[in-house]
PDB file of C-alpha atoms in Angstrom:
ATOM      1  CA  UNK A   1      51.927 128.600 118.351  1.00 87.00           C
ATOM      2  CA  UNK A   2      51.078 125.381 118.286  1.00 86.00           C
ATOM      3  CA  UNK A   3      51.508 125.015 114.368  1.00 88.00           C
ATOM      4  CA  UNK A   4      54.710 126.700 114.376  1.00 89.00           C
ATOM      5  CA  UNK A   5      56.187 124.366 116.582  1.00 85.00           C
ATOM      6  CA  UNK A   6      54.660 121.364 115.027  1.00 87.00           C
ATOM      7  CA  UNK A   7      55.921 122.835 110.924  1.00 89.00           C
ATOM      8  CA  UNK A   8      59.586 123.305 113.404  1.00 86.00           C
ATOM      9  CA  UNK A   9      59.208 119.746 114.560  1.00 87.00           C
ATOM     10  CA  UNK A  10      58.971 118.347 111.157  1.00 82.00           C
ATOM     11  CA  UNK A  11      61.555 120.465 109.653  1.00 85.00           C
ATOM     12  CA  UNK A  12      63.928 119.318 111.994  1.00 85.00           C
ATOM     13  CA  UNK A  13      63.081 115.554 111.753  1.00 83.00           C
ATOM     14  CA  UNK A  14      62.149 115.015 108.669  1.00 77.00           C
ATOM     15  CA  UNK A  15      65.765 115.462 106.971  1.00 78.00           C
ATOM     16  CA  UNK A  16      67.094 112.780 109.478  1.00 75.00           C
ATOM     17  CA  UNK A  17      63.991 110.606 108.605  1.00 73.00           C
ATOM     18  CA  UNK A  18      65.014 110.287 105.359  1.00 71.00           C
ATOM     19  CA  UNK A  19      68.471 109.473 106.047  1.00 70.00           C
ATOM     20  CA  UNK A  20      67.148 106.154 107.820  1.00 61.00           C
ATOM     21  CA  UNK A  21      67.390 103.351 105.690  1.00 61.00           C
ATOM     22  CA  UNK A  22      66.052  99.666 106.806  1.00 60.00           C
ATOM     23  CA  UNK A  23      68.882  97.021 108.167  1.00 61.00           C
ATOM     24  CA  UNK A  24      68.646  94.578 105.549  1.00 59.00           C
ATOM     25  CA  UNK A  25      68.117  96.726 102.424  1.00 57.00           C
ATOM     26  CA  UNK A  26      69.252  96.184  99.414  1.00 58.00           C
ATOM     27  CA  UNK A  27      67.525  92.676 100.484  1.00 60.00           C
ATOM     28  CA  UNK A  28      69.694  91.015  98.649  1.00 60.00           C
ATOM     29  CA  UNK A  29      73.648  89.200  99.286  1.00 57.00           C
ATOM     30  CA  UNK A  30      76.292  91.492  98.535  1.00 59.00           C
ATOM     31  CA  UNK A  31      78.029  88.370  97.116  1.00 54.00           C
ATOM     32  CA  UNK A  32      76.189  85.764  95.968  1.00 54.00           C
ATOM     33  CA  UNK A  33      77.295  82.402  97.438  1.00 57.00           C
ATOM     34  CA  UNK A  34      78.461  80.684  94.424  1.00 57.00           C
ATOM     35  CA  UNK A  35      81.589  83.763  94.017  1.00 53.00           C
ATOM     36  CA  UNK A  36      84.206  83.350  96.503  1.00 53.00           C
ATOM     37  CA  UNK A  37      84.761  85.771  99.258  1.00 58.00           C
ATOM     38  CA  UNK A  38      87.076  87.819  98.879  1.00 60.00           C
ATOM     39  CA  UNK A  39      87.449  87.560  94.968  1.00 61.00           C
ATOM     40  CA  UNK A  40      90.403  85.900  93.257  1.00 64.00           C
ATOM     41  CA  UNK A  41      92.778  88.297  91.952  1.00 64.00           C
ATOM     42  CA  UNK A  42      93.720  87.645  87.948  1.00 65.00           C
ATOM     43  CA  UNK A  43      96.937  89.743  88.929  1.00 67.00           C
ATOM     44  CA  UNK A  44      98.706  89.081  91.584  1.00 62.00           C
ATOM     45  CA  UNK A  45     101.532  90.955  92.797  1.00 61.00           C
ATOM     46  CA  UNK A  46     104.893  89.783  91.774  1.00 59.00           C
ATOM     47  CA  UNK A  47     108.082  90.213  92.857  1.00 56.00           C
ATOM     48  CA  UNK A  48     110.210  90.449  89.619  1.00 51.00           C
ATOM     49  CA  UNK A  49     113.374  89.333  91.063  1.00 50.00           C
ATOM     50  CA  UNK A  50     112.862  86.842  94.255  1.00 51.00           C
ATOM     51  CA  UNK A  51     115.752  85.782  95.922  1.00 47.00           C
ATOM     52  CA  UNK A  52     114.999  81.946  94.836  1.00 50.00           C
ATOM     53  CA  UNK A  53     116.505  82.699  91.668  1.00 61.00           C
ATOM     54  CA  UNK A  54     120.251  83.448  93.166  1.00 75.00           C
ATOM     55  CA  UNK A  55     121.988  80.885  92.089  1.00 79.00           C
ATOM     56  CA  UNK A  56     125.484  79.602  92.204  1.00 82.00           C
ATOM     57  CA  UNK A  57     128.384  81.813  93.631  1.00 84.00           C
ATOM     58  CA  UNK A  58     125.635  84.819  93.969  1.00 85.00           C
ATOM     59  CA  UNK A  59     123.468  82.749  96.332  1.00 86.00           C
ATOM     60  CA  UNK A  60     127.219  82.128  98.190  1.00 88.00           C
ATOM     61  CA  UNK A  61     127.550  85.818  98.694  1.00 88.00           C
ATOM     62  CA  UNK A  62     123.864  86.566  99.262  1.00 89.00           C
ATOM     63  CA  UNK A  63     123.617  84.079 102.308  1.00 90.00           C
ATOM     64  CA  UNK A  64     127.011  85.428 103.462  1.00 91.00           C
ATOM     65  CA  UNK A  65     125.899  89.019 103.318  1.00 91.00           C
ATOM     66  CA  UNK A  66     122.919  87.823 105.240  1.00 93.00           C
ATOM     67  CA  UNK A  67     124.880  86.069 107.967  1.00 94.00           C
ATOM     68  CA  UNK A  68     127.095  89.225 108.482  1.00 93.00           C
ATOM     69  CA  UNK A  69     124.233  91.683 108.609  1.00 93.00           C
ATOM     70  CA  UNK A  70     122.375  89.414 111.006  1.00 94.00           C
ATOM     71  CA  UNK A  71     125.270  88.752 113.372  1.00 94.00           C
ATOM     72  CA  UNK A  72     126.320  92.720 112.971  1.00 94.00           C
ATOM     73  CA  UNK A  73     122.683  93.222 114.196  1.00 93.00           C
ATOM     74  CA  UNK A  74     122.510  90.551 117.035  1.00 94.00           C
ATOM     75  CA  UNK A  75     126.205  91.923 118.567  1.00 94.00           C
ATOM     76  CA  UNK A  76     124.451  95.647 118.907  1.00 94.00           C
ATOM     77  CA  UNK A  77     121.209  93.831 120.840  1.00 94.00           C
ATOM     78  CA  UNK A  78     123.924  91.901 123.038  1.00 93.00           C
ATOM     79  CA  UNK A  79     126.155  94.654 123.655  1.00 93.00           C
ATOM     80  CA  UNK A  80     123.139  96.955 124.585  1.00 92.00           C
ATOM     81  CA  UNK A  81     121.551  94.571 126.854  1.00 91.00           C
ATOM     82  CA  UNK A  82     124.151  92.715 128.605  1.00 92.00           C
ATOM     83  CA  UNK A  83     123.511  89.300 126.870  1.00 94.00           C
ATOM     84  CA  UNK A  84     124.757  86.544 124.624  1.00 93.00           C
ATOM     85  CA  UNK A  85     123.754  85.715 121.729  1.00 93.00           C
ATOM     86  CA  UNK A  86     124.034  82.930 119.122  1.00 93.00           C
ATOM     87  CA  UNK A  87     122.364  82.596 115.861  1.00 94.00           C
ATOM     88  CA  UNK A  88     120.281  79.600 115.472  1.00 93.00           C
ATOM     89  CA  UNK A  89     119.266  79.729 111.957  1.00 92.00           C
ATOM     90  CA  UNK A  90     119.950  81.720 108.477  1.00 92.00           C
ATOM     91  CA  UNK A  91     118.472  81.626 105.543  1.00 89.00           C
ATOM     92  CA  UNK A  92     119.016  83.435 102.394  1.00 87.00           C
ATOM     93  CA  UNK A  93     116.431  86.445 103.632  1.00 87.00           C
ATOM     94  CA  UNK A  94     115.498  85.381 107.267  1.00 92.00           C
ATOM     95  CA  UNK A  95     117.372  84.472 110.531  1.00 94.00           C
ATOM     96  CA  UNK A  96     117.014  83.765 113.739  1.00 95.00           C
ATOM     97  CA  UNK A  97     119.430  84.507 116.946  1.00 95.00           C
ATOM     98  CA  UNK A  98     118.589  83.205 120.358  1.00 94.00           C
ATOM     99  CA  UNK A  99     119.747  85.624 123.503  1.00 95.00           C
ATOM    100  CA  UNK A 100     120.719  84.424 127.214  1.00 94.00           C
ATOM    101  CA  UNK A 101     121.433  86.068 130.286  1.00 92.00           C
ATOM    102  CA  UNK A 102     124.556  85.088 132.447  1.00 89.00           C
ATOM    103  CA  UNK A 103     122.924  82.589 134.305  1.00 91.00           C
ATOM    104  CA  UNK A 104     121.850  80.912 131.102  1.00 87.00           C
ATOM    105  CA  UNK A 105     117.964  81.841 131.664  1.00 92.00           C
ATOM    106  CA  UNK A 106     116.426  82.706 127.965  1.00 93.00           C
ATOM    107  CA  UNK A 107     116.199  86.600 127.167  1.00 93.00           C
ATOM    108  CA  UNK A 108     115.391  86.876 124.165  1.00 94.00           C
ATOM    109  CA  UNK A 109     114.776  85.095 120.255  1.00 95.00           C
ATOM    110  CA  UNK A 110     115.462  87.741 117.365  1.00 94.00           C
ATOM    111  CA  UNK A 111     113.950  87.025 114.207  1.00 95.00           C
ATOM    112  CA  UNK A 112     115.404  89.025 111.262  1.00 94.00           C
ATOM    113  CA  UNK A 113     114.267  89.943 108.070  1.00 93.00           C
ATOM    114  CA  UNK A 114     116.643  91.151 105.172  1.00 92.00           C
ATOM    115  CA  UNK A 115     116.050  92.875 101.467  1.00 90.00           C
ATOM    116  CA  UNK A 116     118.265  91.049  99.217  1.00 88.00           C
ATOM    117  CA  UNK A 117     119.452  91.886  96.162  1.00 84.00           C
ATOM    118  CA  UNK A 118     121.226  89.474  94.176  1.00 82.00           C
ATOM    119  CA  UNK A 119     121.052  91.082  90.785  1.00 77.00           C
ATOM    120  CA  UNK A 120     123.210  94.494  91.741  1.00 73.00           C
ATOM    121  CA  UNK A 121     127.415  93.760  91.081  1.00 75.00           C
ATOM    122  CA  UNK A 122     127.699  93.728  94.614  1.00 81.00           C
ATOM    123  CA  UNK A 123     125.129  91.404  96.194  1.00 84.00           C
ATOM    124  CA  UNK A 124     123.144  93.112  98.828  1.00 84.00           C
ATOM    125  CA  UNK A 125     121.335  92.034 102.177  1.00 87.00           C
ATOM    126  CA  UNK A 126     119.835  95.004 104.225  1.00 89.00           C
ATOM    127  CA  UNK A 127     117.884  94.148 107.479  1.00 91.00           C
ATOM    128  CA  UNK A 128     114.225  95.090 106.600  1.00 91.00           C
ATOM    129  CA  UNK A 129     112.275  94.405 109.838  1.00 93.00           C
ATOM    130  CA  UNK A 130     113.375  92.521 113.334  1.00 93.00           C
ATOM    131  CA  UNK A 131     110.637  90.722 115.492  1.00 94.00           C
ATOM    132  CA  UNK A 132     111.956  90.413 118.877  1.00 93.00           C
ATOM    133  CA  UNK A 133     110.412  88.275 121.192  1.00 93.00           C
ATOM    134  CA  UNK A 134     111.136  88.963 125.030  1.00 92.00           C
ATOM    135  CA  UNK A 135     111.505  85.781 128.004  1.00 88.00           C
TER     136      UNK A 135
END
């Protein structure tokens, strides 16, 4: 009886034995020190048309479209809370709006996002993401 439960014993642990592997092994780096962590990328991702490269009357429109969208979007978050709200700043795919209560206490700073596409016939900005930040 003994045996049999001694063969059991090591039929049972020795599977899992041999799944254990020492902490430091393979005892070497996995990067050596002289390659930079993490690795440079040769290709980087690239945007093929960045909104830098509106220009002229397009970059007129573009920051337009931009201003509308983000004051379109700053009127619903006033309307539905019960605030005012001002734009601060706007940029050609980013802007910020700044929200009060009555008593002119701070409520809120909205910081908008936009997708915009100058290269289309119409020029474009869609709202892509808002970060609001609560007083």
């Amino acid at each position: 009886m003994k045996l049999f439960f001694a063969i059991l014993t090591l039929v049972i642990t020795l599977p899992a034995m041999a799944q254990h592997r020492p902490p430091n092994w393979p005892p070497h780096q996995p990067f050596p020190p002289h390659i930079p962590f993490p690795p440079h990328n040769p290709f980087p991702p690239t945007n093929p048309f960045p909104p830098e490269q509106c220009f002229g009357e397009r970059y007129d429109r573009a920051l337009a479209a931009t201003e509308a969208a983000a004051t379109d979007k700053m009127d619903r978050f006033a309307s539905e809370k019960g605030v005012a709200c001002s734009l601060t700043s706007v940029g050609l795919d980013l802007a910020k709006a700044r929200c009060v209560e009555a008593d002119g206490s701070l409520y809120a700073t909205l910081k908008m996002a936009f997708n915009v596409d100058c290269y289309s016939r119409d020029v474009s900005s869609r709202l892509r993401k808002t970060w609001i930040k609560y007083y």
